Amino acid sequence: MLVLKLVYNDDLDFIREIQDLRTILKKKNITIGVVESVELDSHIVKILCDDDSYTEKVKDIIDLYISNILYKIVIDKYKEKEMFDFLIDNYFFLKQDEIIEVEEEIMKVLLCEEALKCDSLIYCMNKMNSVVEKIKDCLEENSEININGFIRFRMRELREDIENIIDKVVENYMVEKEYKEFVKLLKYFVEIQESKIDEVDIIISEGGSYLLKDKLGNDIFNEFMKELVECRIDTDAKMEDIIISGLITNAPKSVIIHGENNCLNKEFLETITNVFGERVHFCKGCSLCNIKQIKF
């Protein structure tokens, strides 16, 4: 029984992926046949299944698998013909090297080789699934698909989802770029000023609260707060921001972090590490690391 007929030109090659489908289905005790032929400039692949093995579930599995193959082809074609122009038209402020860099990031996300941060991950996954579902709907409606024609005439339906993902990747790229520039500036500021304190111990309790001590065991959080007031900085800032501000102002020679695994804000520790570099040390176990709860 013919399940699906795919027709395509020489510039496409995905027969290996279809052969892989046969291996996958065989593990599920489902046998399919794959027949290849060439007519003029067209390659034809027929996916066949025994009448006894064929069910709607088998058809659904095949359609979903082929949809994911076609999704990758669509993405490759979009990159080849449209992505650069889209980036130039919408992100004209990016330099040439930045466009090349962001293109690589976009393709990693679109081909699921790399995930964005959590706040963008679900959004992008939903958009990618939307593209796959639109392709699958087409397969369900037709037992024969000309892939080159599909890309040519159906790209309009898929373009919006693809470009929404691109917008999100570029947005994350710009945020990350600004963050790196900000960290670079802070790092330079720390390096050029004289240290006002030898050591700062940052103690993180099981609940994620923070305690700051100098090497003599004195609580120095209030000193950090006092410096903020003197600089007329908003004292309603998050505790992490107060700590980072105090560290930068005092430029300690050593920053020791206790209870790393208790931290609920990993970006906070990442920022400290990026700014202070070799001055940062993570304690693997001492009396300070064993503080269960910090009381104020």
PDB file of C-alpha atoms in Angstrom:
ATOM      1  CA  MET A   1       0.000   0.000   0.000  1.00  0.00           C
ATOM      2  CA  LEU A   2       1.331   3.436  -0.945  1.00  0.00           C
ATOM      3  CA  VAL A   3       1.553   5.616   2.169  1.00  0.00           C
ATOM      4  CA  LEU A   4       3.403   8.613   0.760  1.00  0.00           C
ATOM      5  CA  LYS A   5       5.042   9.673  -2.507  1.00  0.00           C
ATOM      6  CA  LEU A   6       7.742  12.338  -2.392  1.00  0.00           C
ATOM      7  CA  VAL A   7       9.018  14.081  -5.516  1.00  0.00           C
ATOM      8  CA  TYR A   8      12.067  16.370  -5.458  1.00  0.00           C
ATOM      9  CA  ASN A   9      14.866  17.778  -7.618  1.00  0.00           C
ATOM     10  CA  ASP A  10      18.615  17.187  -7.543  1.00  0.00           C
ATOM     11  CA  ASP A  11      19.342  19.970  -5.046  1.00  0.00           C
ATOM     12  CA  LEU A  12      17.677  18.013  -2.240  1.00  0.00           C
ATOM     13  CA  ASP A  13      19.035  14.875  -0.635  1.00  0.00           C
ATOM     14  CA  PHE A  14      17.360  13.237   2.324  1.00  0.00           C
ATOM     15  CA  ILE A  15      17.097   9.580   1.324  1.00  0.00           C
ATOM     16  CA  ARG A  16      19.362   8.547   4.210  1.00  0.00           C
ATOM     17  CA  GLU A  17      16.904  10.048   6.718  1.00  0.00           C
ATOM     18  CA  ILE A  18      14.055   8.110   5.100  1.00  0.00           C
ATOM     19  CA  GLN A  19      16.077   4.907   5.292  1.00  0.00           C
ATOM     20  CA  ASP A  20      16.559   5.657   8.995  1.00  0.00           C
ATOM     21  CA  LEU A  21      12.757   5.791   9.324  1.00  0.00           C
ATOM     22  CA  ARG A  22      12.561   2.199   8.120  1.00  0.00           C
ATOM     23  CA  THR A  23      15.007   1.140  10.870  1.00  0.00           C
ATOM     24  CA  ILE A  24      13.058   3.043  13.535  1.00  0.00           C
ATOM     25  CA  LEU A  25       9.733   1.490  12.523  1.00  0.00           C
ATOM     26  CA  LYS A  26      11.266  -1.982  12.344  1.00  0.00           C
ATOM     27  CA  LYS A  27      12.042  -1.693  16.067  1.00  0.00           C
ATOM     28  CA  LYS A  28       8.326  -1.115  16.566  1.00  0.00           C
ATOM     29  CA  ASN A  29       7.563  -4.267  14.516  1.00  0.00           C
ATOM     30  CA  ILE A  30       6.329  -2.126  11.620  1.00  0.00           C
ATOM     31  CA  THR A  31       7.748  -2.951   8.187  1.00  0.00           C
ATOM     32  CA  ILE A  32       7.783  -0.373   5.418  1.00  0.00           C
ATOM     33  CA  GLY A  33       9.359  -0.350   1.986  1.00  0.00           C
ATOM     34  CA  VAL A  34      11.205   2.527   0.381  1.00  0.00           C
ATOM     35  CA  VAL A  35      11.351   2.585  -3.423  1.00  0.00           C
ATOM     36  CA  GLU A  36      13.540   5.115  -5.251  1.00  0.00           C
ATOM     37  CA  SER A  37      13.349   6.063  -8.908  1.00  0.00           C
ATOM     38  CA  VAL A  38      14.303   8.897 -11.273  1.00  0.00           C
ATOM     39  CA  GLU A  39      12.108  10.402 -13.974  1.00  0.00           C
ATOM     40  CA  LEU A  40      13.788  13.116 -16.048  1.00  0.00           C
ATOM     41  CA  ASP A  41      15.039  15.691 -13.478  1.00  0.00           C
ATOM     42  CA  SER A  42      12.840  14.428 -10.656  1.00  0.00           C
ATOM     43  CA  HIS A  43      13.707  11.965  -7.917  1.00  0.00           C
ATOM     44  CA  ILE A  44      10.790   9.944  -6.603  1.00  0.00           C
ATOM     45  CA  VAL A  45      10.600   8.166  -3.269  1.00  0.00           C
ATOM     46  CA  LYS A  46       7.636   5.932  -2.480  1.00  0.00           C
ATOM     47  CA  ILE A  47       6.997   4.804   1.074  1.00  0.00           C
ATOM     48  CA  LEU A  48       5.027   1.570   1.106  1.00  0.00           C
ATOM     49  CA  CYS A  49       3.458  -0.472   3.889  1.00  0.00           C
ATOM     50  CA  ASP A  50       1.840  -3.908   3.959  1.00  0.00           C
ATOM     51  CA  ASP A  51      -1.934  -3.760   4.184  1.00  0.00           C
ATOM     52  CA  ASP A  52      -1.775  -5.956   7.279  1.00  0.00           C
ATOM     53  CA  SER A  53       0.617  -3.551   9.043  1.00  0.00           C
ATOM     54  CA  TYR A  54      -1.013  -0.308   7.958  1.00  0.00           C
ATOM     55  CA  THR A  55      -3.020   1.653  10.533  1.00  0.00           C
ATOM     56  CA  GLU A  56      -3.808   5.311  11.062  1.00  0.00           C
ATOM     57  CA  LYS A  57      -1.203   5.306  13.834  1.00  0.00           C
ATOM     58  CA  VAL A  58       1.455   4.057  11.386  1.00  0.00           C
ATOM     59  CA  LYS A  59       0.458   6.784   8.921  1.00  0.00           C
ATOM     60  CA  ASP A  60       0.671   9.370  11.697  1.00  0.00           C
ATOM     61  CA  ILE A  61       4.172   8.205  12.707  1.00  0.00           C
ATOM     62  CA  ILE A  62       5.381   8.355   9.099  1.00  0.00           C
ATOM     63  CA  ASP A  63       3.816  11.786   8.516  1.00  0.00           C
ATOM     64  CA  LEU A  64       5.386  13.182  11.691  1.00  0.00           C
ATOM     65  CA  TYR A  65       8.825  11.806  10.861  1.00  0.00           C
ATOM     66  CA  ILE A  66       8.723  13.103   7.275  1.00  0.00           C
ATOM     67  CA  SER A  67       7.425  16.460   8.568  1.00  0.00           C
ATOM     68  CA  ASN A  68      10.542  16.828  10.692  1.00  0.00           C
ATOM     69  CA  ILE A  69      12.728  16.000   7.685  1.00  0.00           C
ATOM     70  CA  LEU A  70      10.900  18.586   5.581  1.00  0.00           C
ATOM     71  CA  TYR A  71      11.157  21.102   8.430  1.00  0.00           C
ATOM     72  CA  LYS A  72      14.956  20.946   8.235  1.00  0.00           C
ATOM     73  CA  ILE A  73      14.820  21.317   4.458  1.00  0.00           C
ATOM     74  CA  VAL A  74      12.546  24.360   4.794  1.00  0.00           C
ATOM     75  CA  ILE A  75      14.931  25.941   7.310  1.00  0.00           C
ATOM     76  CA  ASP A  76      17.958  25.316   5.066  1.00  0.00           C
ATOM     77  CA  LYS A  77      16.148  26.857   2.091  1.00  0.00           C
ATOM     78  CA  TYR A  78      15.035  29.850   4.128  1.00  0.00           C
ATOM     79  CA  LYS A  79      18.619  30.469   5.277  1.00  0.00           C
ATOM     80  CA  GLU A  80      19.918  30.092   1.729  1.00  0.00           C
ATOM     81  CA  LYS A  81      17.431  32.483   0.106  1.00  0.00           C
ATOM     82  CA  GLU A  82      15.840  34.758   2.695  1.00  0.00           C
ATOM     83  CA  MET A  83      17.535  34.954   6.087  1.00  0.00           C
ATOM     84  CA  PHE A  84      20.329  37.369   5.203  1.00  0.00           C
ATOM     85  CA  ASP A  85      17.903  39.843   3.575  1.00  0.00           C
ATOM     86  CA  PHE A  86      15.558  39.593   6.567  1.00  0.00           C
ATOM     87  CA  LEU A  87      18.395  40.396   8.975  1.00  0.00           C
ATOM     88  CA  ILE A  88      19.661  43.274   6.831  1.00  0.00           C
ATOM     89  CA  ASP A  89      16.172  44.793   6.503  1.00  0.00           C
ATOM     90  CA  ASN A  90      15.176  44.433  10.151  1.00  0.00           C
ATOM     91  CA  TYR A  91      18.499  44.622  11.990  1.00  0.00           C
ATOM     92  CA  PHE A  92      20.440  47.057   9.832  1.00  0.00           C
ATOM     93  CA  PHE A  93      22.370  48.243  12.902  1.00  0.00           C
ATOM     94  CA  LEU A  94      24.210  44.926  13.153  1.00  0.00           C
ATOM     95  CA  LYS A  95      27.744  44.843  11.778  1.00  0.00           C
ATOM     96  CA  GLN A  96      28.721  42.259   9.176  1.00  0.00           C
ATOM     97  CA  ASP A  97      30.579  40.058  11.655  1.00  0.00           C
ATOM     98  CA  GLU A  98      27.612  40.277  14.038  1.00  0.00           C
ATOM     99  CA  ILE A  99      25.214  39.181  11.281  1.00  0.00           C
ATOM    100  CA  ILE A 100      27.410  36.157  10.569  1.00  0.00           C
ATOM    101  CA  GLU A 101      27.559  35.366  14.286  1.00  0.00           C
ATOM    102  CA  VAL A 102      23.833  35.770  14.862  1.00  0.00           C
ATOM    103  CA  GLU A 103      23.063  33.658  11.773  1.00  0.00           C
ATOM    104  CA  GLU A 104      24.981  30.799  13.363  1.00  0.00           C
ATOM    105  CA  GLU A 105      23.027  31.221  16.601  1.00  0.00           C
ATOM    106  CA  ILE A 106      19.720  31.293  14.689  1.00  0.00           C
ATOM    107  CA  MET A 107      20.506  28.073  12.818  1.00  0.00           C
ATOM    108  CA  LYS A 108      21.553  26.298  16.016  1.00  0.00           C
ATOM    109  CA  VAL A 109      18.191  27.169  17.564  1.00  0.00           C
ATOM    110  CA  LEU A 110      16.107  26.404  14.451  1.00  0.00           C
ATOM    111  CA  LEU A 111      17.797  23.012  14.039  1.00  0.00           C
ATOM    112  CA  CYS A 112      17.551  22.264  17.787  1.00  0.00           C
ATOM    113  CA  GLU A 113      21.328  22.088  18.175  1.00  0.00           C
ATOM    114  CA  GLU A 114      21.223  24.681  20.925  1.00  0.00           C
ATOM    115  CA  ALA A 115      18.474  25.991  23.187  1.00  0.00           C
ATOM    116  CA  LEU A 116      17.811  29.547  24.252  1.00  0.00           C
ATOM    117  CA  LYS A 117      17.418  30.527  27.876  1.00  0.00           C
ATOM    118  CA  CYS A 118      14.304  29.303  29.656  1.00  0.00           C
ATOM    119  CA  ASP A 119      12.264  32.469  29.142  1.00  0.00           C
ATOM    120  CA  SER A 120      12.548  32.086  25.338  1.00  0.00           C
ATOM    121  CA  LEU A 121      12.789  28.304  25.067  1.00  0.00           C
ATOM    122  CA  ILE A 122       9.063  27.517  25.313  1.00  0.00           C
ATOM    123  CA  TYR A 123       8.169  30.319  22.883  1.00  0.00           C
ATOM    124  CA  CYS A 124      10.613  29.069  20.249  1.00  0.00           C
ATOM    125  CA  MET A 125       9.641  25.421  20.717  1.00  0.00           C
ATOM    126  CA  ASN A 126       5.985  26.337  20.190  1.00  0.00           C
ATOM    127  CA  LYS A 127       6.827  28.196  16.978  1.00  0.00           C
ATOM    128  CA  MET A 128       8.949  25.300  15.679  1.00  0.00           C
ATOM    129  CA  ASN A 129       6.169  22.850  16.496  1.00  0.00           C
ATOM    130  CA  SER A 130       3.753  25.132  14.629  1.00  0.00           C
ATOM    131  CA  VAL A 131       5.905  24.878  11.480  1.00  0.00           C
ATOM    132  CA  VAL A 132       6.126  21.082  11.785  1.00  0.00           C
ATOM    133  CA  GLU A 133       2.356  20.808  12.326  1.00  0.00           C
ATOM    134  CA  LYS A 134       1.629  22.902   9.223  1.00  0.00           C
ATOM    135  CA  ILE A 135       3.864  20.607   7.182  1.00  0.00           C
ATOM    136  CA  LYS A 136       2.219  17.549   8.711  1.00  0.00           C
ATOM    137  CA  ASP A 137      -1.257  18.901   7.890  1.00  0.00           C
ATOM    138  CA  CYS A 138      -0.200  19.097   4.262  1.00  0.00           C
ATOM    139  CA  LEU A 139       1.055  15.496   4.306  1.00  0.00           C
ATOM    140  CA  GLU A 140      -2.194  14.324   5.843  1.00  0.00           C
ATOM    141  CA  GLU A 141      -4.163  16.011   3.066  1.00  0.00           C
ATOM    142  CA  ASN A 142      -2.005  14.679   0.218  1.00  0.00           C
ATOM    143  CA  SER A 143      -0.451  11.282  -0.458  1.00  0.00           C
ATOM    144  CA  GLU A 144       1.902  12.855  -3.025  1.00  0.00           C
ATOM    145  CA  ILE A 145       4.108  15.873  -2.296  1.00  0.00           C
ATOM    146  CA  ASN A 146       6.394  17.754  -4.651  1.00  0.00           C
ATOM    147  CA  ILE A 147       8.858  19.071  -2.104  1.00  0.00           C
ATOM    148  CA  ASN A 148      10.338  21.846  -4.238  1.00  0.00           C
ATOM    149  CA  GLY A 149       6.852  23.045  -5.082  1.00  0.00           C
ATOM    150  CA  PHE A 150       5.793  22.795  -1.451  1.00  0.00           C
ATOM    151  CA  ILE A 151       8.672  25.013  -0.371  1.00  0.00           C
ATOM    152  CA  ARG A 152       7.962  27.484  -3.151  1.00  0.00           C
ATOM    153  CA  PHE A 153       4.235  27.865  -2.525  1.00  0.00           C
ATOM    154  CA  ARG A 154       3.893  27.115   1.186  1.00  0.00           C
ATOM    155  CA  MET A 155       6.838  29.124   2.524  1.00  0.00           C
ATOM    156  CA  ARG A 156       4.518  32.097   3.049  1.00  0.00           C
ATOM    157  CA  GLU A 157       2.565  30.095   5.648  1.00  0.00           C
ATOM    158  CA  LEU A 158       5.739  29.056   7.450  1.00  0.00           C
ATOM    159  CA  ARG A 159       7.732  32.298   7.197  1.00  0.00           C
ATOM    160  CA  GLU A 160       5.987  34.133  10.045  1.00  0.00           C
ATOM    161  CA  ASP A 161       6.758  31.425  12.613  1.00  0.00           C
ATOM    162  CA  ILE A 162      10.359  31.145  11.418  1.00  0.00           C
ATOM    163  CA  GLU A 163      10.893  34.906  11.569  1.00  0.00           C
ATOM    164  CA  ASN A 164       9.300  35.118  15.007  1.00  0.00           C
ATOM    165  CA  ILE A 165      11.935  32.665  16.204  1.00  0.00           C
ATOM    166  CA  ILE A 166      14.656  34.706  14.496  1.00  0.00           C
ATOM    167  CA  ASP A 167      13.425  37.854  16.268  1.00  0.00           C
ATOM    168  CA  LYS A 168      13.632  36.081  19.613  1.00  0.00           C
ATOM    169  CA  VAL A 169      17.158  34.782  18.914  1.00  0.00           C
ATOM    170  CA  VAL A 170      18.357  38.245  17.863  1.00  0.00           C
ATOM    171  CA  GLU A 171      16.732  39.751  20.962  1.00  0.00           C
ATOM    172  CA  ASN A 172      18.621  37.283  23.161  1.00  0.00           C
ATOM    173  CA  TYR A 173      21.805  37.918  21.189  1.00  0.00           C
ATOM    174  CA  MET A 174      21.557  41.677  21.781  1.00  0.00           C
ATOM    175  CA  VAL A 175      20.833  41.217  25.502  1.00  0.00           C
ATOM    176  CA  GLU A 176      23.819  38.871  25.819  1.00  0.00           C
ATOM    177  CA  LYS A 177      26.018  41.288  23.864  1.00  0.00           C
ATOM    178  CA  GLU A 178      25.035  44.202  26.125  1.00  0.00           C
ATOM    179  CA  TYR A 179      25.634  42.029  29.193  1.00  0.00           C
ATOM    180  CA  LYS A 180      29.138  41.093  28.009  1.00  0.00           C
ATOM    181  CA  GLU A 181      29.981  44.747  27.322  1.00  0.00           C
ATOM    182  CA  PHE A 182      28.661  45.722  30.758  1.00  0.00           C
ATOM    183  CA  VAL A 183      30.691  42.992  32.470  1.00  0.00           C
ATOM    184  CA  LYS A 184      33.781  44.047  30.508  1.00  0.00           C
ATOM    185  CA  LEU A 185      33.353  47.625  31.772  1.00  0.00           C
ATOM    186  CA  LEU A 186      32.885  46.474  35.386  1.00  0.00           C
ATOM    187  CA  LYS A 187      35.905  44.205  35.132  1.00  0.00           C
ATOM    188  CA  TYR A 188      38.034  47.094  33.894  1.00  0.00           C
ATOM    189  CA  PHE A 189      36.785  49.327  36.723  1.00  0.00           C
ATOM    190  CA  VAL A 190      37.674  46.674  39.322  1.00  0.00           C
ATOM    191  CA  GLU A 191      41.140  46.103  37.866  1.00  0.00           C
ATOM    192  CA  ILE A 192      42.187  49.778  37.848  1.00  0.00           C
ATOM    193  CA  GLN A 193      41.159  50.645  41.398  1.00  0.00           C
ATOM    194  CA  GLU A 194      42.881  49.816  44.653  1.00  0.00           C
ATOM    195  CA  SER A 195      41.336  47.118  46.852  1.00  0.00           C
ATOM    196  CA  LYS A 196      39.605  48.514  49.927  1.00  0.00           C
ATOM    197  CA  ILE A 197      39.139  45.100  51.514  1.00  0.00           C
ATOM    198  CA  ASP A 198      41.208  41.926  51.414  1.00  0.00           C
ATOM    199  CA  GLU A 199      38.494  39.290  51.501  1.00  0.00           C
ATOM    200  CA  VAL A 200      34.719  39.006  51.228  1.00  0.00           C
ATOM    201  CA  ASP A 201      32.921  35.791  52.178  1.00  0.00           C
ATOM    202  CA  ILE A 202      29.516  35.379  50.531  1.00  0.00           C
ATOM    203  CA  ILE A 203      27.557  32.777  52.480  1.00  0.00           C
ATOM    204  CA  ILE A 204      24.420  31.336  50.839  1.00  0.00           C
ATOM    205  CA  SER A 205      22.030  29.462  53.109  1.00  0.00           C
ATOM    206  CA  GLU A 206      19.772  26.556  52.124  1.00  0.00           C
ATOM    207  CA  GLY A 207      16.937  29.018  51.580  1.00  0.00           C
ATOM    208  CA  GLY A 208      19.011  31.106  49.190  1.00  0.00           C
ATOM    209  CA  SER A 209      19.600  34.024  51.594  1.00  0.00           C
ATOM    210  CA  TYR A 210      22.949  35.816  51.708  1.00  0.00           C
ATOM    211  CA  LEU A 211      25.343  36.780  54.482  1.00  0.00           C
ATOM    212  CA  LEU A 212      28.477  38.885  53.878  1.00  0.00           C
ATOM    213  CA  LYS A 213      31.550  38.725  56.098  1.00  0.00           C
ATOM    214  CA  ASP A 214      35.109  39.989  55.954  1.00  0.00           C
ATOM    215  CA  LYS A 215      38.053  37.722  56.766  1.00  0.00           C
ATOM    216  CA  LEU A 216      37.683  38.562  60.489  1.00  0.00           C
ATOM    217  CA  GLY A 217      34.083  37.353  60.486  1.00  0.00           C
ATOM    218  CA  ASN A 218      32.490  40.824  60.679  1.00  0.00           C
ATOM    219  CA  ASP A 219      29.145  41.331  58.936  1.00  0.00           C
ATOM    220  CA  ILE A 220      29.758  43.899  56.176  1.00  0.00           C
ATOM    221  CA  PHE A 221      26.376  43.985  54.446  1.00  0.00           C
ATOM    222  CA  ASN A 222      25.406  47.194  56.266  1.00  0.00           C
ATOM    223  CA  GLU A 223      28.639  48.790  55.001  1.00  0.00           C
ATOM    224  CA  PHE A 224      27.599  47.949  51.454  1.00  0.00           C
ATOM    225  CA  MET A 225      24.161  49.480  52.098  1.00  0.00           C
ATOM    226  CA  LYS A 226      25.759  52.601  53.581  1.00  0.00           C
ATOM    227  CA  GLU A 227      27.846  53.055  50.432  1.00  0.00           C
ATOM    228  CA  LEU A 228      24.710  52.860  48.303  1.00  0.00           C
ATOM    229  CA  VAL A 229      23.044  55.587  50.374  1.00  0.00           C
ATOM    230  CA  GLU A 230      26.117  57.807  50.102  1.00  0.00           C
ATOM    231  CA  CYS A 231      26.122  57.307  46.318  1.00  0.00           C
ATOM    232  CA  ARG A 232      22.363  58.093  46.244  1.00  0.00           C
ATOM    233  CA  ILE A 233      21.585  54.746  44.637  1.00  0.00           C
ATOM    234  CA  ASP A 234      18.134  53.214  45.110  1.00  0.00           C
ATOM    235  CA  THR A 235      18.325  51.144  48.311  1.00  0.00           C
ATOM    236  CA  ASP A 236      15.265  49.154  47.229  1.00  0.00           C
ATOM    237  CA  ALA A 237      17.515  47.302  44.775  1.00  0.00           C
ATOM    238  CA  LYS A 238      17.641  43.516  44.899  1.00  0.00           C
ATOM    239  CA  MET A 239      20.068  42.044  47.393  1.00  0.00           C
ATOM    240  CA  GLU A 240      22.153  40.546  44.600  1.00  0.00           C
ATOM    241  CA  ASP A 241      22.530  44.012  43.009  1.00  0.00           C
ATOM    242  CA  ILE A 242      23.568  45.492  46.371  1.00  0.00           C
ATOM    243  CA  ILE A 243      26.205  42.783  46.835  1.00  0.00           C
ATOM    244  CA  ILE A 244      27.618  43.206  43.318  1.00  0.00           C
ATOM    245  CA  SER A 245      27.668  46.998  43.702  1.00  0.00           C
ATOM    246  CA  GLY A 246      29.490  46.681  47.038  1.00  0.00           C
ATOM    247  CA  LEU A 247      32.009  44.241  45.608  1.00  0.00           C
ATOM    248  CA  ILE A 248      32.779  46.527  42.684  1.00  0.00           C
ATOM    249  CA  THR A 249      33.137  49.573  44.946  1.00  0.00           C
ATOM    250  CA  ASN A 250      35.490  47.768  47.347  1.00  0.00           C
ATOM    251  CA  ALA A 251      37.314  45.609  44.749  1.00  0.00           C
ATOM    252  CA  PRO A 252      38.284  42.859  47.238  1.00  0.00           C
ATOM    253  CA  LYS A 253      41.433  40.856  46.582  1.00  0.00           C
ATOM    254  CA  SER A 254      39.502  37.641  47.202  1.00  0.00           C
ATOM    255  CA  VAL A 255      35.819  36.675  46.977  1.00  0.00           C
ATOM    256  CA  ILE A 256      34.977  33.340  48.584  1.00  0.00           C
ATOM    257  CA  ILE A 257      31.540  31.876  47.897  1.00  0.00           C
ATOM    258  CA  HIS A 258      30.131  29.359  50.377  1.00  0.00           C
ATOM    259  CA  GLY A 259      27.066  27.221  49.652  1.00  0.00           C
ATOM    260  CA  GLU A 260      27.164  27.622  45.872  1.00  0.00           C
ATOM    261  CA  ASN A 261      24.503  24.942  45.344  1.00  0.00           C
ATOM    262  CA  ASN A 262      22.052  26.874  47.534  1.00  0.00           C
ATOM    263  CA  CYS A 263      22.036  29.877  45.200  1.00  0.00           C
ATOM    264  CA  LEU A 264      18.667  30.441  43.524  1.00  0.00           C
ATOM    265  CA  ASN A 265      20.082  32.962  41.052  1.00  0.00           C
ATOM    266  CA  LYS A 266      22.873  31.353  39.027  1.00  0.00           C
ATOM    267  CA  GLU A 267      23.315  34.509  36.916  1.00  0.00           C
ATOM    268  CA  PHE A 268      24.335  36.325  40.101  1.00  0.00           C
ATOM    269  CA  LEU A 269      27.268  33.947  40.642  1.00  0.00           C
ATOM    270  CA  GLU A 270      28.071  34.023  36.928  1.00  0.00           C
ATOM    271  CA  THR A 271      28.317  37.824  36.989  1.00  0.00           C
ATOM    272  CA  ILE A 272      30.621  37.796  40.025  1.00  0.00           C
ATOM    273  CA  THR A 273      32.839  35.184  38.351  1.00  0.00           C
ATOM    274  CA  ASN A 274      32.961  37.102  35.059  1.00  0.00           C
ATOM    275  CA  VAL A 275      33.796  40.425  36.746  1.00  0.00           C
ATOM    276  CA  PHE A 276      36.290  39.234  39.367  1.00  0.00           C
ATOM    277  CA  GLY A 277      37.814  36.293  37.503  1.00  0.00           C
ATOM    278  CA  GLU A 278      40.646  34.607  39.403  1.00  0.00           C
ATOM    279  CA  ARG A 279      39.776  36.473  42.588  1.00  0.00           C
ATOM    280  CA  VAL A 280      36.675  34.258  42.986  1.00  0.00           C
ATOM    281  CA  HIS A 281      36.930  30.977  44.871  1.00  0.00           C
ATOM    282  CA  PHE A 282      34.162  28.470  45.574  1.00  0.00           C
ATOM    283  CA  CYS A 283      34.507  26.851  48.980  1.00  0.00           C
ATOM    284  CA  LYS A 284      33.828  23.105  48.948  1.00  0.00           C
ATOM    285  CA  GLY A 285      33.124  22.779  52.643  1.00  0.00           C
ATOM    286  CA  CYS A 286      33.793  24.651  55.896  1.00  0.00           C
ATOM    287  CA  SER A 287      31.879  25.847  58.971  1.00  0.00           C
ATOM    288  CA  LEU A 288      30.443  28.772  56.983  1.00  0.00           C
ATOM    289  CA  CYS A 289      29.129  26.426  54.283  1.00  0.00           C
ATOM    290  CA  ASN A 290      27.030  24.601  56.875  1.00  0.00           C
ATOM    291  CA  ILE A 291      24.803  27.561  57.789  1.00  0.00           C
ATOM    292  CA  LYS A 292      21.255  26.237  57.396  1.00  0.00           C
ATOM    293  CA  GLN A 293      19.320  29.474  57.604  1.00  0.00           C
ATOM    294  CA  ILE A 294      20.298  33.113  57.866  1.00  0.00           C
ATOM    295  CA  LYS A 295      18.373  35.142  60.418  1.00  0.00           C
ATOM    296  CA  PHE A 296      18.007  38.878  60.227  1.00  0.00           C
TER     297      PHE A 296
END
